């Protein structure tokens, strides 16, 4: 009887552990999708903005590369600082619990890693930023290059919107539409403003 009760207790706790693990994985995956979405949209908008005032493929490529490097560094450093602050808080809380006799070793194993978070954030941003660069960075025709940049960004936005909705168990169609329309607005605003003000400034 005691053995059966112990087995039942273990089985009852297992779904909670699995649900916790799934929740942790989902949070990391959603953060990766958001980072890739940021990289894609910021780089594509930057390339569209430069393309509005210069029809030079090299200028668009260099602007996209600069956006990728700067954005990846910014995302990585920002994530490192943010997670390190969270780590300091959790370590302090863990020490208080241990002094009170409520802490355990498993709590220390679940502490976040600032380096891992920074690397993941920078990598996700870089992967998203690489989409418009690879798709249109080396196309010589000006109009085709702009069209391919917008098309590649739109396709990737649909993928990111679908992935984010699937992970968050949200309506897929609405999520994809929201992400794509938001991306179109960002690219259109950047292209339009650079068309109006960029030419005279340069």
mmCIF file with all atom_site columns, C-alpha atoms in Angstrom:
data_model
loop_
_atom_site.group_PDB
_atom_site.id
_atom_site.type_symbol
_atom_site.label_atom_id
_atom_site.label_alt_id
_atom_site.label_comp_id
_atom_site.label_asym_id
_atom_site.label_entity_id
_atom_site.label_seq_id
_atom_site.pdbx_PDB_ins_code
_atom_site.Cartn_x
_atom_site.Cartn_y
_atom_site.Cartn_z
_atom_site.occupancy
_atom_site.B_iso_or_equiv
_atom_site.pdbx_formal_charge
_atom_site.auth_seq_id
_atom_site.auth_comp_id
_atom_site.auth_asym_id
_atom_site.auth_atom_id
_atom_site.pdbx_PDB_model_num
ATOM 1   C CA . UNK A 1 1   ? 0.000  0.000  0.000   1.00 0.00 ? 1   UNK A CA 1
ATOM 2   C CA . UNK A 1 2   ? 2.785  2.420  0.889   1.00 0.00 ? 2   UNK A CA 1
ATOM 3   C CA . UNK A 1 3   ? 4.590  1.608  -2.374  1.00 0.00 ? 3   UNK A CA 1
ATOM 4   C CA . UNK A 1 4   ? 1.443  2.236  -4.404  1.00 0.00 ? 4   UNK A CA 1
ATOM 5   C CA . UNK A 1 5   ? 0.887  5.541  -2.655  1.00 0.00 ? 5   UNK A CA 1
ATOM 6   C CA . UNK A 1 6   ? 4.459  6.597  -3.428  1.00 0.00 ? 6   UNK A CA 1
ATOM 7   C CA . UNK A 1 7   ? 4.088  5.658  -7.100  1.00 0.00 ? 7   UNK A CA 1
ATOM 8   C CA . UNK A 1 8   ? 0.810  7.552  -7.313  1.00 0.00 ? 8   UNK A CA 1
ATOM 9   C CA . UNK A 1 9   ? 2.458  10.620 -5.811  1.00 0.00 ? 9   UNK A CA 1
ATOM 10  C CA . UNK A 1 10  ? 5.302  10.460 -8.330  1.00 0.00 ? 10  UNK A CA 1
ATOM 11  C CA . UNK A 1 11  ? 2.878  10.072 -11.236 1.00 0.00 ? 11  UNK A CA 1
ATOM 12  C CA . UNK A 1 12  ? 0.786  12.986 -10.003 1.00 0.00 ? 12  UNK A CA 1
ATOM 13  C CA . UNK A 1 13  ? 3.854  15.234 -9.880  1.00 0.00 ? 13  UNK A CA 1
ATOM 14  C CA . UNK A 1 14  ? 5.176  14.238 -13.320 1.00 0.00 ? 14  UNK A CA 1
ATOM 15  C CA . UNK A 1 15  ? 2.648  16.256 -15.393 1.00 0.00 ? 15  UNK A CA 1
ATOM 16  C CA . UNK A 1 16  ? 3.487  19.345 -13.366 1.00 0.00 ? 16  UNK A CA 1
ATOM 17  C CA . UNK A 1 17  ? 7.189  18.885 -14.077 1.00 0.00 ? 17  UNK A CA 1
ATOM 18  C CA . UNK A 1 18  ? 6.536  18.269 -17.771 1.00 0.00 ? 18  UNK A CA 1
ATOM 19  C CA . UNK A 1 19  ? 4.252  21.302 -17.938 1.00 0.00 ? 19  UNK A CA 1
ATOM 20  C CA . UNK A 1 20  ? 6.929  23.413 -16.237 1.00 0.00 ? 20  UNK A CA 1
ATOM 21  C CA . UNK A 1 21  ? 9.570  22.192 -18.700 1.00 0.00 ? 21  UNK A CA 1
ATOM 22  C CA . UNK A 1 22  ? 7.258  22.899 -21.647 1.00 0.00 ? 22  UNK A CA 1
ATOM 23  C CA . UNK A 1 23  ? 6.567  26.375 -20.310 1.00 0.00 ? 23  UNK A CA 1
ATOM 24  C CA . UNK A 1 24  ? 10.287 27.097 -20.012 1.00 0.00 ? 24  UNK A CA 1
ATOM 25  C CA . UNK A 1 25  ? 10.967 25.848 -23.549 1.00 0.00 ? 25  UNK A CA 1
ATOM 26  C CA . UNK A 1 26  ? 8.049  27.843 -24.922 1.00 0.00 ? 26  UNK A CA 1
ATOM 27  C CA . UNK A 1 27  ? 9.348  31.029 -23.316 1.00 0.00 ? 27  UNK A CA 1
ATOM 28  C CA . UNK A 1 28  ? 12.790 30.534 -24.845 1.00 0.00 ? 28  UNK A CA 1
ATOM 29  C CA . UNK A 1 29  ? 11.327 29.736 -28.258 1.00 0.00 ? 29  UNK A CA 1
ATOM 30  C CA . UNK A 1 30  ? 9.019  32.741 -28.194 1.00 0.00 ? 30  UNK A CA 1
ATOM 31  C CA . UNK A 1 31  ? 11.952 34.972 -27.216 1.00 0.00 ? 31  UNK A CA 1
ATOM 32  C CA . UNK A 1 32  ? 13.932 33.542 -30.137 1.00 0.00 ? 32  UNK A CA 1
ATOM 33  C CA . UNK A 1 33  ? 11.047 34.196 -32.536 1.00 0.00 ? 33  UNK A CA 1
ATOM 34  C CA . UNK A 1 34  ? 10.705 37.771 -31.294 1.00 0.00 ? 34  UNK A CA 1
ATOM 35  C CA . UNK A 1 35  ? 14.451 38.333 -31.663 1.00 0.00 ? 35  UNK A CA 1
ATOM 36  C CA . UNK A 1 36  ? 14.427 36.976 -35.203 1.00 0.00 ? 36  UNK A CA 1
ATOM 37  C CA . UNK A 1 37  ? 11.401 39.118 -36.015 1.00 0.00 ? 37  UNK A CA 1
ATOM 38  C CA . UNK A 1 38  ? 13.196 42.222 -34.731 1.00 0.00 ? 38  UNK A CA 1
ATOM 39  C CA . UNK A 1 39  ? 16.271 41.413 -36.800 1.00 0.00 ? 39  UNK A CA 1
ATOM 40  C CA . UNK A 1 40  ? 14.238 40.795 -39.923 1.00 0.00 ? 40  UNK A CA 1
ATOM 41  C CA . UNK A 1 41  ? 12.084 43.894 -39.659 1.00 0.00 ? 41  UNK A CA 1
ATOM 42  C CA . UNK A 1 42  ? 14.766 46.371 -38.620 1.00 0.00 ? 42  UNK A CA 1
ATOM 43  C CA . UNK A 1 43  ? 17.207 45.212 -41.303 1.00 0.00 ? 43  UNK A CA 1
ATOM 44  C CA . UNK A 1 44  ? 14.603 45.039 -44.062 1.00 0.00 ? 44  UNK A CA 1
ATOM 45  C CA . UNK A 1 45  ? 13.303 48.507 -43.149 1.00 0.00 ? 45  UNK A CA 1
ATOM 46  C CA . UNK A 1 46  ? 16.849 49.872 -43.070 1.00 0.00 ? 46  UNK A CA 1
ATOM 47  C CA . UNK A 1 47  ? 17.587 48.424 -46.500 1.00 0.00 ? 47  UNK A CA 1
ATOM 48  C CA . UNK A 1 48  ? 14.310 49.791 -47.868 1.00 0.00 ? 48  UNK A CA 1
ATOM 49  C CA . UNK A 1 49  ? 15.113 53.212 -46.422 1.00 0.00 ? 49  UNK A CA 1
ATOM 50  C CA . UNK A 1 50  ? 18.547 53.303 -48.028 1.00 0.00 ? 50  UNK A CA 1
ATOM 51  C CA . UNK A 1 51  ? 17.024 51.985 -51.236 1.00 0.00 ? 51  UNK A CA 1
ATOM 52  C CA . UNK A 1 52  ? 14.639 54.932 -51.262 1.00 0.00 ? 52  UNK A CA 1
ATOM 53  C CA . UNK A 1 53  ? 17.501 57.395 -51.775 1.00 0.00 ? 53  UNK A CA 1
ATOM 54  C CA . UNK A 1 54  ? 20.198 55.233 -53.387 1.00 0.00 ? 54  UNK A CA 1
ATOM 55  C CA . UNK A 1 55  ? 19.810 52.648 -56.134 1.00 0.00 ? 55  UNK A CA 1
ATOM 56  C CA . UNK A 1 56  ? 23.248 51.220 -55.358 1.00 0.00 ? 56  UNK A CA 1
ATOM 57  C CA . UNK A 1 57  ? 23.142 47.537 -54.372 1.00 0.00 ? 57  UNK A CA 1
ATOM 58  C CA . UNK A 1 58  ? 26.371 47.909 -52.403 1.00 0.00 ? 58  UNK A CA 1
ATOM 59  C CA . UNK A 1 59  ? 24.905 50.692 -50.260 1.00 0.00 ? 59  UNK A CA 1
ATOM 60  C CA . UNK A 1 60  ? 21.867 48.574 -49.420 1.00 0.00 ? 60  UNK A CA 1
ATOM 61  C CA . UNK A 1 61  ? 24.042 45.575 -48.608 1.00 0.00 ? 61  UNK A CA 1
ATOM 62  C CA . UNK A 1 62  ? 26.378 47.564 -46.365 1.00 0.00 ? 62  UNK A CA 1
ATOM 63  C CA . UNK A 1 63  ? 23.470 49.211 -44.563 1.00 0.00 ? 63  UNK A CA 1
ATOM 64  C CA . UNK A 1 64  ? 21.924 45.808 -43.941 1.00 0.00 ? 64  UNK A CA 1
ATOM 65  C CA . UNK A 1 65  ? 25.202 44.384 -42.656 1.00 0.00 ? 65  UNK A CA 1
ATOM 66  C CA . UNK A 1 66  ? 25.669 47.371 -40.366 1.00 0.00 ? 66  UNK A CA 1
ATOM 67  C CA . UNK A 1 67  ? 22.141 46.900 -39.065 1.00 0.00 ? 67  UNK A CA 1
ATOM 68  C CA . UNK A 1 68  ? 22.773 43.206 -38.454 1.00 0.00 ? 68  UNK A CA 1
ATOM 69  C CA . UNK A 1 69  ? 25.996 43.767 -36.506 1.00 0.00 ? 69  UNK A CA 1
ATOM 70  C CA . UNK A 1 70  ? 24.707 46.731 -34.512 1.00 0.00 ? 70  UNK A CA 1
ATOM 71  C CA . UNK A 1 71  ? 21.385 45.076 -33.755 1.00 0.00 ? 71  UNK A CA 1
ATOM 72  C CA . UNK A 1 72  ? 22.922 41.756 -32.727 1.00 0.00 ? 72  UNK A CA 1
ATOM 73  C CA . UNK A 1 73  ? 25.346 43.527 -30.386 1.00 0.00 ? 73  UNK A CA 1
ATOM 74  C CA . UNK A 1 74  ? 22.563 45.657 -28.944 1.00 0.00 ? 74  UNK A CA 1
ATOM 75  C CA . UNK A 1 75  ? 20.255 42.685 -28.411 1.00 0.00 ? 75  UNK A CA 1
ATOM 76  C CA . UNK A 1 76  ? 23.005 40.540 -26.911 1.00 0.00 ? 76  UNK A CA 1
ATOM 77  C CA . UNK A 1 77  ? 24.282 43.186 -24.518 1.00 0.00 ? 77  UNK A CA 1
ATOM 78  C CA . UNK A 1 78  ? 20.777 44.246 -23.537 1.00 0.00 ? 78  UNK A CA 1
ATOM 79  C CA . UNK A 1 79  ? 19.770 40.661 -22.835 1.00 0.00 ? 79  UNK A CA 1
ATOM 80  C CA . UNK A 1 80  ? 22.980 40.057 -20.861 1.00 0.00 ? 80  UNK A CA 1
ATOM 81  C CA . UNK A 1 81  ? 22.370 43.074 -18.632 1.00 0.00 ? 81  UNK A CA 1
ATOM 82  C CA . UNK A 1 82  ? 18.694 42.216 -18.174 1.00 0.00 ? 82  UNK A CA 1
ATOM 83  C CA . UNK A 1 83  ? 19.241 38.551 -17.318 1.00 0.00 ? 83  UNK A CA 1
ATOM 84  C CA . UNK A 1 84  ? 22.204 39.383 -15.069 1.00 0.00 ? 84  UNK A CA 1
ATOM 85  C CA . UNK A 1 85  ? 19.968 41.739 -13.098 1.00 0.00 ? 85  UNK A CA 1
ATOM 86  C CA . UNK A 1 86  ? 17.396 38.959 -12.813 1.00 0.00 ? 86  UNK A CA 1
ATOM 87  C CA . UNK A 1 87  ? 20.155 36.564 -11.733 1.00 0.00 ? 87  UNK A CA 1
ATOM 88  C CA . UNK A 1 88  ? 21.285 38.918 -8.961  1.00 0.00 ? 88  UNK A CA 1
ATOM 89  C CA . UNK A 1 89  ? 17.726 39.125 -7.649  1.00 0.00 ? 89  UNK A CA 1
ATOM 90  C CA . UNK A 1 90  ? 17.188 35.363 -7.743  1.00 0.00 ? 90  UNK A CA 1
ATOM 91  C CA . UNK A 1 91  ? 20.558 34.632 -6.110  1.00 0.00 ? 91  UNK A CA 1
ATOM 92  C CA . UNK A 1 92  ? 19.763 37.055 -3.300  1.00 0.00 ? 92  UNK A CA 1
ATOM 93  C CA . UNK A 1 93  ? 16.344 35.438 -2.847  1.00 0.00 ? 93  UNK A CA 1
ATOM 94  C CA . UNK A 1 94  ? 17.904 31.957 -2.860  1.00 0.00 ? 94  UNK A CA 1
ATOM 95  C CA . UNK A 1 95  ? 20.383 32.969 -0.166  1.00 0.00 ? 95  UNK A CA 1
ATOM 96  C CA . UNK A 1 96  ? 17.575 34.320 1.997   1.00 0.00 ? 96  UNK A CA 1
ATOM 97  C CA . UNK A 1 97  ? 15.653 31.061 1.599   1.00 0.00 ? 97  UNK A CA 1
ATOM 98  C CA . UNK A 1 98  ? 18.722 28.986 2.439   1.00 0.00 ? 98  UNK A CA 1
ATOM 99  C CA . UNK A 1 99  ? 19.364 31.014 5.577   1.00 0.00 ? 99  UNK A CA 1
ATOM 100 C CA . UNK A 1 100 ? 15.751 30.432 6.546   1.00 0.00 ? 100 UNK A CA 1
ATOM 101 C CA . UNK A 1 101 ? 16.118 26.708 5.860   1.00 0.00 ? 101 UNK A CA 1
ATOM 102 C CA . UNK A 1 102 ? 13.705 26.696 2.903   1.00 0.00 ? 102 UNK A CA 1
ATOM 103 C CA . UNK A 1 103 ? 16.164 26.525 -0.004  1.00 0.00 ? 103 UNK A CA 1
ATOM 104 C CA . UNK A 1 104 ? 17.277 23.447 -1.934  1.00 0.00 ? 104 UNK A CA 1
ATOM 105 C CA . UNK A 1 105 ? 20.006 22.612 -4.451  1.00 0.00 ? 105 UNK A CA 1
ATOM 106 C CA . UNK A 1 106 ? 17.528 22.257 -7.317  1.00 0.00 ? 106 UNK A CA 1
ATOM 107 C CA . UNK A 1 107 ? 16.674 25.946 -7.065  1.00 0.00 ? 107 UNK A CA 1
ATOM 108 C CA . UNK A 1 108 ? 20.275 26.869 -7.813  1.00 0.00 ? 108 UNK A CA 1
ATOM 109 C CA . UNK A 1 109 ? 20.311 24.670 -10.905 1.00 0.00 ? 109 UNK A CA 1
ATOM 110 C CA . UNK A 1 110 ? 17.383 26.612 -12.412 1.00 0.00 ? 110 UNK A CA 1
ATOM 111 C CA . UNK A 1 111 ? 19.102 30.000 -12.266 1.00 0.00 ? 111 UNK A CA 1
ATOM 112 C CA . UNK A 1 112 ? 19.250 31.828 -15.620 1.00 0.00 ? 112 UNK A CA 1
ATOM 113 C CA . UNK A 1 113 ? 22.495 32.114 -17.585 1.00 0.00 ? 113 UNK A CA 1
ATOM 114 C CA . UNK A 1 114 ? 23.234 35.671 -18.800 1.00 0.00 ? 114 UNK A CA 1
ATOM 115 C CA . UNK A 1 115 ? 25.812 34.492 -21.348 1.00 0.00 ? 115 UNK A CA 1
ATOM 116 C CA . UNK A 1 116 ? 23.481 31.872 -22.803 1.00 0.00 ? 116 UNK A CA 1
ATOM 117 C CA . UNK A 1 117 ? 20.609 34.340 -23.003 1.00 0.00 ? 117 UNK A CA 1
ATOM 118 C CA . UNK A 1 118 ? 22.797 36.985 -24.658 1.00 0.00 ? 118 UNK A CA 1
ATOM 119 C CA . UNK A 1 119 ? 24.144 34.523 -27.220 1.00 0.00 ? 119 UNK A CA 1
ATOM 120 C CA . UNK A 1 120 ? 20.663 33.217 -28.030 1.00 0.00 ? 120 UNK A CA 1
ATOM 121 C CA . UNK A 1 121 ? 19.266 36.726 -28.444 1.00 0.00 ? 121 UNK A CA 1
ATOM 122 C CA . UNK A 1 122 ? 22.116 37.877 -30.689 1.00 0.00 ? 122 UNK A CA 1
ATOM 123 C CA . UNK A 1 123 ? 21.910 34.699 -32.772 1.00 0.00 ? 123 UNK A CA 1
ATOM 124 C CA . UNK A 1 124 ? 18.145 34.988 -33.220 1.00 0.00 ? 124 UNK A CA 1
ATOM 125 C CA . UNK A 1 125 ? 18.453 38.623 -34.304 1.00 0.00 ? 125 UNK A CA 1
ATOM 126 C CA . UNK A 1 126 ? 21.220 37.730 -36.761 1.00 0.00 ? 126 UNK A CA 1
ATOM 127 C CA . UNK A 1 127 ? 19.192 34.915 -38.295 1.00 0.00 ? 127 UNK A CA 1
ATOM 128 C CA . UNK A 1 128 ? 16.247 37.227 -38.876 1.00 0.00 ? 128 UNK A CA 1
ATOM 129 C CA . UNK A 1 129 ? 18.448 39.998 -40.252 1.00 0.00 ? 129 UNK A CA 1
ATOM 130 C CA . UNK A 1 130 ? 20.113 37.588 -42.667 1.00 0.00 ? 130 UNK A CA 1
ATOM 131 C CA . UNK A 1 131 ? 16.839 36.959 -44.534 1.00 0.00 ? 131 UNK A CA 1
ATOM 132 C CA . UNK A 1 132 ? 16.644 40.255 -46.485 1.00 0.00 ? 132 UNK A CA 1
ATOM 133 C CA . UNK A 1 133 ? 20.422 40.341 -46.897 1.00 0.00 ? 133 UNK A CA 1
ATOM 134 C CA . UNK A 1 134 ? 20.608 36.909 -48.498 1.00 0.00 ? 134 UNK A CA 1
ATOM 135 C CA . UNK A 1 135 ? 17.427 37.415 -50.515 1.00 0.00 ? 135 UNK A CA 1
ATOM 136 C CA . UNK A 1 136 ? 18.128 40.789 -52.086 1.00 0.00 ? 136 UNK A CA 1
ATOM 137 C CA . UNK A 1 137 ? 21.552 42.065 -51.121 1.00 0.00 ? 137 UNK A CA 1
ATOM 138 C CA . UNK A 1 138 ? 23.230 41.045 -54.378 1.00 0.00 ? 138 UNK A CA 1
ATOM 139 C CA . UNK A 1 139 ? 20.469 41.735 -56.922 1.00 0.00 ? 139 UNK A CA 1
ATOM 140 C CA . UNK A 1 140 ? 21.621 44.371 -59.396 1.00 0.00 ? 140 UNK A CA 1
ATOM 141 C CA . UNK A 1 141 ? 18.221 45.599 -60.623 1.00 0.00 ? 141 UNK A CA 1
ATOM 142 C CA . UNK A 1 142 ? 16.979 48.397 -58.365 1.00 0.00 ? 142 UNK A CA 1
ATOM 143 C CA . UNK A 1 143 ? 13.241 47.730 -58.588 1.00 0.00 ? 143 UNK A CA 1
ATOM 144 C CA . UNK A 1 144 ? 13.645 43.972 -58.390 1.00 0.00 ? 144 UNK A CA 1
ATOM 145 C CA . UNK A 1 145 ? 15.893 44.360 -55.351 1.00 0.00 ? 145 UNK A CA 1
ATOM 146 C CA . UNK A 1 146 ? 13.309 46.428 -53.484 1.00 0.00 ? 146 UNK A CA 1
ATOM 147 C CA . UNK A 1 147 ? 10.536 44.017 -54.431 1.00 0.00 ? 147 UNK A CA 1
ATOM 148 C CA . UNK A 1 148 ? 12.498 40.957 -53.369 1.00 0.00 ? 148 UNK A CA 1
ATOM 149 C CA . UNK A 1 149 ? 13.400 42.606 -50.058 1.00 0.00 ? 149 UNK A CA 1
ATOM 150 C CA . UNK A 1 150 ? 9.749  43.322 -49.306 1.00 0.00 ? 150 UNK A CA 1
ATOM 151 C CA . UNK A 1 151 ? 8.616  39.874 -50.480 1.00 0.00 ? 151 UNK A CA 1
ATOM 152 C CA . UNK A 1 152 ? 11.262 37.993 -48.493 1.00 0.00 ? 152 UNK A CA 1
ATOM 153 C CA . UNK A 1 153 ? 10.501 40.016 -45.378 1.00 0.00 ? 153 UNK A CA 1
ATOM 154 C CA . UNK A 1 154 ? 6.758  39.417 -45.772 1.00 0.00 ? 154 UNK A CA 1
ATOM 155 C CA . UNK A 1 155 ? 7.227  35.665 -46.192 1.00 0.00 ? 155 UNK A CA 1
ATOM 156 C CA . UNK A 1 156 ? 9.464  35.453 -43.141 1.00 0.00 ? 156 UNK A CA 1
ATOM 157 C CA . UNK A 1 157 ? 7.004  37.553 -41.124 1.00 0.00 ? 157 UNK A CA 1
ATOM 158 C CA . UNK A 1 158 ? 4.262  35.043 -41.917 1.00 0.00 ? 158 UNK A CA 1
ATOM 159 C CA . UNK A 1 159 ? 6.507  32.225 -40.684 1.00 0.00 ? 159 UNK A CA 1
ATOM 160 C CA . UNK A 1 160 ? 7.408  34.095 -37.502 1.00 0.00 ? 160 UNK A CA 1
ATOM 161 C CA . UNK A 1 161 ? 3.793  35.058 -36.881 1.00 0.00 ? 161 UNK A CA 1
ATOM 162 C CA . UNK A 1 162 ? 2.657  31.465 -37.301 1.00 0.00 ? 162 UNK A CA 1
ATOM 163 C CA . UNK A 1 163 ? 5.415  30.165 -35.019 1.00 0.00 ? 163 UNK A CA 1
ATOM 164 C CA . UNK A 1 164 ? 4.670  32.714 -32.316 1.00 0.00 ? 164 UNK A CA 1
ATOM 165 C CA . UNK A 1 165 ? 0.951  31.940 -32.463 1.00 0.00 ? 165 UNK A CA 1
ATOM 166 C CA . UNK A 1 166 ? 1.553  28.194 -32.325 1.00 0.00 ? 166 UNK A CA 1
ATOM 167 C CA . UNK A 1 167 ? 3.815  28.531 -29.297 1.00 0.00 ? 167 UNK A CA 1
ATOM 168 C CA . UNK A 1 168 ? 1.388  30.850 -27.544 1.00 0.00 ? 168 UNK A CA 1
ATOM 169 C CA . UNK A 1 169 ? -1.641 28.791 -28.640 1.00 0.00 ? 169 UNK A CA 1
ATOM 170 C CA . UNK A 1 170 ? -3.217 31.915 -30.143 1.00 0.00 ? 170 UNK A CA 1
ATOM 171 C CA . UNK A 1 171 ? -5.303 32.253 -33.336 1.00 0.00 ? 171 UNK A CA 1
ATOM 172 C CA . UNK A 1 172 ? -2.849 31.739 -36.187 1.00 0.00 ? 172 UNK A CA 1
ATOM 173 C CA . UNK A 1 173 ? -4.569 33.827 -38.851 1.00 0.00 ? 173 UNK A CA 1
ATOM 174 C CA . UNK A 1 174 ? -4.973 36.877 -36.666 1.00 0.00 ? 174 UNK A CA 1
ATOM 175 C CA . UNK A 1 175 ? -1.407 36.641 -35.387 1.00 0.00 ? 175 UNK A CA 1
ATOM 176 C CA . UNK A 1 176 ? 0.079  36.322 -38.871 1.00 0.00 ? 176 UNK A CA 1
ATOM 177 C CA . UNK A 1 177 ? -1.975 39.234 -40.169 1.00 0.00 ? 177 UNK A CA 1
ATOM 178 C CA . UNK A 1 178 ? -0.943 41.426 -37.241 1.00 0.00 ? 178 UNK A CA 1
ATOM 179 C CA . UNK A 1 179 ? 2.751  40.660 -37.705 1.00 0.00 ? 179 UNK A CA 1
ATOM 180 C CA . UNK A 1 180 ? 2.700  41.092 -41.484 1.00 0.00 ? 180 UNK A CA 1
ATOM 181 C CA . UNK A 1 181 ? 0.706  44.326 -41.451 1.00 0.00 ? 181 UNK A CA 1
ATOM 182 C CA . UNK A 1 182 ? 2.968  45.726 -38.745 1.00 0.00 ? 182 UNK A CA 1
ATOM 183 C CA . UNK A 1 183 ? 5.999  44.850 -40.849 1.00 0.00 ? 183 UNK A CA 1
ATOM 184 C CA . UNK A 1 184 ? 4.510  46.460 -43.942 1.00 0.00 ? 184 UNK A CA 1
ATOM 185 C CA . UNK A 1 185 ? 3.791  49.636 -41.992 1.00 0.00 ? 185 UNK A CA 1
ATOM 186 C CA . UNK A 1 186 ? 7.356  49.787 -40.663 1.00 0.00 ? 186 UNK A CA 1
ATOM 187 C CA . UNK A 1 187 ? 8.901  49.292 -44.105 1.00 0.00 ? 187 UNK A CA 1
ATOM 188 C CA . UNK A 1 188 ? 6.479  51.705 -45.775 1.00 0.00 ? 188 UNK A CA 1
ATOM 189 C CA . UNK A 1 189 ? 7.045  54.440 -43.192 1.00 0.00 ? 189 UNK A CA 1
ATOM 190 C CA . UNK A 1 190 ? 10.823 54.082 -43.445 1.00 0.00 ? 190 UNK A CA 1
ATOM 191 C CA . UNK A 1 191 ? 10.748 54.083 -47.239 1.00 0.00 ? 191 UNK A CA 1
ATOM 192 C CA . UNK A 1 192 ? 8.341  57.019 -47.385 1.00 0.00 ? 192 UNK A CA 1
ATOM 193 C CA . UNK A 1 193 ? 10.182 59.224 -44.906 1.00 0.00 ? 193 UNK A CA 1
ATOM 194 C CA . UNK A 1 194 ? 13.530 58.563 -46.540 1.00 0.00 ? 194 UNK A CA 1
ATOM 195 C CA . UNK A 1 195 ? 12.026 59.366 -49.924 1.00 0.00 ? 195 UNK A CA 1
ATOM 196 C CA . UNK A 1 196 ? 10.719 62.690 -48.612 1.00 0.00 ? 196 UNK A CA 1
ATOM 197 C CA . UNK A 1 197 ? 13.678 63.816 -46.512 1.00 0.00 ? 197 UNK A CA 1
ATOM 198 C CA . UNK A 1 198 ? 16.627 61.601 -47.367 1.00 0.00 ? 198 UNK A CA 1
ATOM 199 C CA . UNK A 1 199 ? 17.329 62.883 -50.860 1.00 0.00 ? 199 UNK A CA 1
ATOM 200 C CA . UNK A 1 200 ? 17.627 66.527 -49.827 1.00 0.00 ? 200 UNK A CA 1
ATOM 201 C CA . UNK A 1 201 ? 19.712 65.623 -46.775 1.00 0.00 ? 201 UNK A CA 1
ATOM 202 C CA . UNK A 1 202 ? 22.180 63.627 -48.851 1.00 0.00 ? 202 UNK A CA 1
#
